C-alpha positions in Angstrom: 3.6 -25.8 58.9 1.7 -29.0 59.6 0.4 -29.5 63.1 3.0 -32.2 63.8 6.0 -33.4 61.7 5.6 -36.8 60.3 8.4 -38.2 62.4 6.7 -37.1 65.6 3.6 -39.1 64.6 5.8 -42.1 64.1 7.4 -41.7 67.5 4.0 -41.3 69.1 2.7 -44.5 67.5 6.0 -46.4 68.2 5.9 -45.4 71.9 2.4 -46.7 72.2 3.3 -50.0 70.5 6.6 -50.6 72.3 6.0 -49.2 75.7 2.3 -49.8 76.3 -0.3 -47.4 77.6 1.4 -46.9 81.0 4.6 -45.5 79.5 3.5 -44.3 76.0 3.7 -40.6 77.2 7.5 -41.1 77.2 7.1 -39.8 73.6 6.6 -36.3 75.2 10.3 -36.2 76.1 11.9 -38.6 73.6 14.4 -38.1 72.2 16.8 -36.0 74.1 14.8 -34.0 76.7 15.8 -34.5 80.4 14.2 -32.6 83.3 15.8 -32.5 86.7 13.6 -31.1 89.5 14.1 -30.1 93.1 10.9 -29.0 94.8 9.5 -27.5 91.6 12.7 -25.7 90.5 15.4 -27.4 88.4 17.0 -27.5 85.0 16.0 -28.7 81.5 18.5 -30.4 79.3 18.3 -31.3 75.6 20.8 -33.9 74.4 22.7 -33.3 77.6 23.1 -29.6 77.0 21.3 -27.3 79.4 18.6 -25.3 77.7 16.7 -23.7 80.6 16.3 -23.2 84.3 13.0 -24.3 85.8 11.1 -22.1 88.3 8.2 -23.1 90.5 4.8 -21.4 90.8 6.1 -19.1 93.5 7.6 -17.1 90.6 4.1 -16.6 89.1 2.6 -15.9 92.5 5.0 -13.1 93.3 4.1 -11.3 90.1 0.3 -11.9 90.3 -2.0 -9.2 91.7 -5.6 -9.4 93.0 -7.0 -9.9 89.5 -5.8 -12.6 87.0 -7.2 -12.9 83.5 -7.0 -16.1 81.6 -7.1 -15.1 77.9 -7.8 -17.7 75.3 -7.8 -17.3 71.5 -11.5 -17.9 70.9 -13.2 -15.9 68.1 -14.9 -13.6 70.7 -11.5 -11.9 71.3 -12.1 -10.0 68.0 -14.9 -8.2 69.7 -13.0 -7.2 72.8 -11.4 -4.0 73.8 -8.5 -5.0 76.1 -7.2 -1.4 76.6 -8.6 -1.5 80.2 -7.0 -4.8 81.1 -4.9 -4.5 84.3 -1.2 -4.4 83.5 0.5 -7.7 84.1 -2.7 -9.5 84.8 -3.1 -11.8 81.8 -2.1 -15.4 81.3 -2.1 -15.7 77.5 -3.0 -19.1 76.1 -1.7 -20.4 72.7 -2.6 -17.9 70.0 -3.4 -15.2 72.5 0.3 -14.8 72.6 -0.2 -12.8 69.4 -1.7 -10.0 71.5 1.7 -9.2 73.1 2.9 -5.8 72.0 -0.5 -4.9 70.6 -3.5 -5.0 72.9 -1.4 -6.4 75.8 2.0 -4.8 76.5 3.2 -7.3 79.2 1.4 -10.4 80.2 1.6 -12.1 83.6 2.5 -15.3 81.8 2.0 -17.3 78.6 0.9 -20.9 78.6 1.2 -23.7 75.9 0.8 -27.4 76.5 0.1 -28.8 73.1 3.2 -29.3 70.9 1.1 -28.9 67.8 0.8 -25.2 68.5 4.6 -25.0 68.6 5.1 -26.7 65.3 2.5 -24.5 63.7 3.3 -21.1 65.3 6.9 -21.2 66.5 7.5 -17.9 64.6 4.8 -16.2 66.6 6.3 -17.5 69.8 9.8 -16.3 68.9 8.6 -12.9 67.8 6.2 -12.1 70.7 7.6 -13.8 73.8 10.3 -11.6 75.2 13.2 -12.5 77.4 12.2 -12.9 81.1 8.5 -13.8 80.2 7.0 -16.3 82.6 6.3 -19.4 80.4 4.0 -22.2 81.5 5.1 -25.0 79.2 4.4 -28.8 79.1 7.1 -31.5 78.7 6.2 -32.0 75.0 6.3 -28.2 74.3 9.7 -27.9 75.9 11.0 -30.8 73.7 9.5 -29.3 70.6 11.0 -25.8 71.3 14.4 -27.3 72.1 14.3 -29.2 68.9 13.6 -26.1 66.8 16.1 -23.8 68.7 17.9 -25.1 71.7 19.0 -21.6 72.7 15.6 -19.9 72.7 14.5 -21.1 76.1 17.6 -19.9 77.9 16.4 -16.3 78.7 12.7 -17.3 79.5 11.3 -17.9 83.0 10.0 -21.5 82.6 7.5 -23.2 84.8 6.6 -26.8 84.0 3.1 -27.9 83.2 3.3 -31.6 84.3 0.4 -34.0 83.9 -0.9 -35.5 87.1 -2.1 -38.5 85.1 1.0 -38.9 83.0 3.9 -37.5 84.9 7.3 -36.8 83.5 9.7 -39.8 84.0 7.1 -42.0 85.6 4.4 -44.5 84.6 0.9 -43.4 84.0 -1.1 -43.1 87.2 -4.2 -45.2 87.6 -7.5 -43.7 88.9 -6.8 -45.2 92.3 -3.2 -43.8 92.3 -4.7 -40.4 91.7 -7.3 -40.6 94.4 -4.6 -41.4 96.9 -2.6 -38.1 96.1 -2.9 -35.7 99.0 -2.9 -32.5 96.8 -5.8 -33.2 94.4 -9.6 -33.2 94.5 -11.9 -35.1 92.1 -15.5 -34.4 91.4 -18.1 -36.9 92.5 -18.0 -38.9 89.3 -14.2 -38.9 89.2 -14.2 -37.5 85.7 -12.6 -34.2 86.6 -9.9 -33.1 89.0 -8.1 -30.1 90.5 -4.5 -29.9 91.8 -3.8 -27.7 94.8 0.0 -28.1 94.1 0.5 -27.4 90.4 4.3 -27.8 90.8 3.5 -31.5 91.5 1.3 -31.7 88.4 -2.0 -30.5 87.1 -5.1 -32.1 85.6 -5.0 -31.6 81.8 -8.7 -31.3 80.9 -8.9 -30.9 77.2 -7.7 -27.3 77.1 -4.6 -25.5 78.4 -7.2 -23.1 80.1 -7.8 -25.9 82.6 -4.1 -26.1 83.5 -3.7 -22.3 83.6 -6.7 -22.1 85.9 -5.0 -24.4 88.5 -1.9 -22.2 88.4 -4.0 -19.1 88.7 -5.9 -20.3 91.7 -2.6 -21.2 93.4 -1.8 -17.5 93.3 -4.7 -16.7 95.6 -6.2 -13.8 93.7 -9.5 -12.1 94.5 -10.8 -12.5 91.0 -10.1 -14.7 87.9 -11.5 -13.4 84.6 -12.0 -15.4 81.4 -11.6 -13.8 78.0 -11.8 -15.8 74.7 -12.6 -19.0 76.5 -15.4 -19.7 74.1 -15.2 -23.5 73.7 -18.6 -23.9 72.0 -17.5 -22.2 68.7 -14.0 -23.8 68.6 -14.7 -25.0 65.1 -14.5 -21.4 63.8 -11.2 -19.7 63.1 -9.5 -18.4 66.2 -9.2 -14.6 66.4 -5.7 -14.6 64.8 -6.6 -17.0 62.0 -8.5 -16.7 58.7 -10.8 -19.5 57.4 -8.1 -20.7 55.0 -5.4 -21.1 57.6 -7.5 -22.4 60.5 -6.0 -25.4 62.3 -8.0 -28.3 63.6 -9.2 -27.9 67.2 -10.3 -30.7 69.4 -11.8 -28.4 72.0 -15.4 -28.6 70.7 -15.3 -32.4 71.1 -13.8 -32.0 74.5 -16.4 -29.5 75.7 -18.0 -31.7 78.4 -14.6 -32.6 79.8 -13.4 -29.0 79.9 -16.6 -27.8 81.5 -16.5 -30.5 84.2 -13.0 -29.2 85.2 -14.2 -25.6 85.2 -17.2 -26.4 87.3 -15.1 -28.2 89.9 -12.6 -25.3 89.9 -15.5 -22.9 90.4 -16.6 -24.8 93.5 -13.1 -24.7 94.9 -12.8 -21.0 94.1 -16.1 -20.2 95.9 -14.8 -22.0 99.0 -11.7 -19.8 98.9 -13.6 -16.6 98.3 -12.3 -16.2 94.7 -14.7 -14.8 92.1 -14.9 -16.1 88.6 -16.0 -13.6 85.8 -16.7 -14.6 82.2 -16.2 -11.9 79.6 -17.2 -14.0 76.5 -20.8 -13.6 75.4 -20.7 -16.9 73.5 -18.8 -19.0 76.0 -20.1 -22.5 76.8 -19.4 -21.5 80.4 -22.7 -19.5 80.2 -24.7 -22.7 80.4 -23.0 -23.6 83.7 -23.5 -20.6 86.0 -20.7 -18.4 84.6 -22.5 -15.2 83.9 -21.5 -12.7 81.2 -19.8 -9.4 82.1 -19.5 -6.9 79.2 -16.6 -5.0 80.7 -14.3 -5.6 77.7 -16.9 -5.6 75.0 -15.9 -3.2 72.2 -18.1 -0.2 71.9 -19.4 -1.4 68.5 -20.7 -4.7 70.0 -22.6 -3.2 73.0 
């Protein structure tokens, strides 16, 4: 399936033209999606019919242990042996969902914030994500999923990934608006941010890994590990793709933006006594003080 149906491209362009830049992100929930929140929890409706309950990050925190692994779908996953991964420790991003039932029996959570992944891989999501799974989903992902099958979300544990800069149901925040928020920190240049209250919104920094990291740190683990967060080789097929079916990725172009958010998060983690560990030998994180640990390297690659 194409990355996005043609009618969604029309809606996106129309929202920008008719609503202007401050409200163009209304296309994320238009048409038909309504989210009602109360302190992070709430309900999701699609064309007035309830499709899901919303939980807050406390639900993720209660399941999390001392170690959380953020697992991306970078090509380096092909060379990993995940048999030693702690049970229920992994937040699986996008195509890493395909590991469920194979190398990973039960994840801590799954996370998807780009609706293009839904349109392209909805079958994978339906096949791999089991009832009760904690799902970190953005507004646009919830709308796309409800459009495809309004019943599918009903037995999932949904936590909203809302965008600090472009919040659901409100105008886009200006840089000054963001600086005034009492739950965020920006880097010195103001080009990257971190949310200490992910239920109130997170900074979306060019990769769902950035959003997942803010939720992971909110769980106060001792260690956060990164697998398949390669970034620099994002032009290559992901571990679950072949060259013929590889979808476009904007991650390589967003490398600087992603790294800025990771560096800021690393500073905050250090202040809190949380250790970051990178398990990808080819990750762009290596150039920014995230050393390599070969714990999950397959025997043939050591």
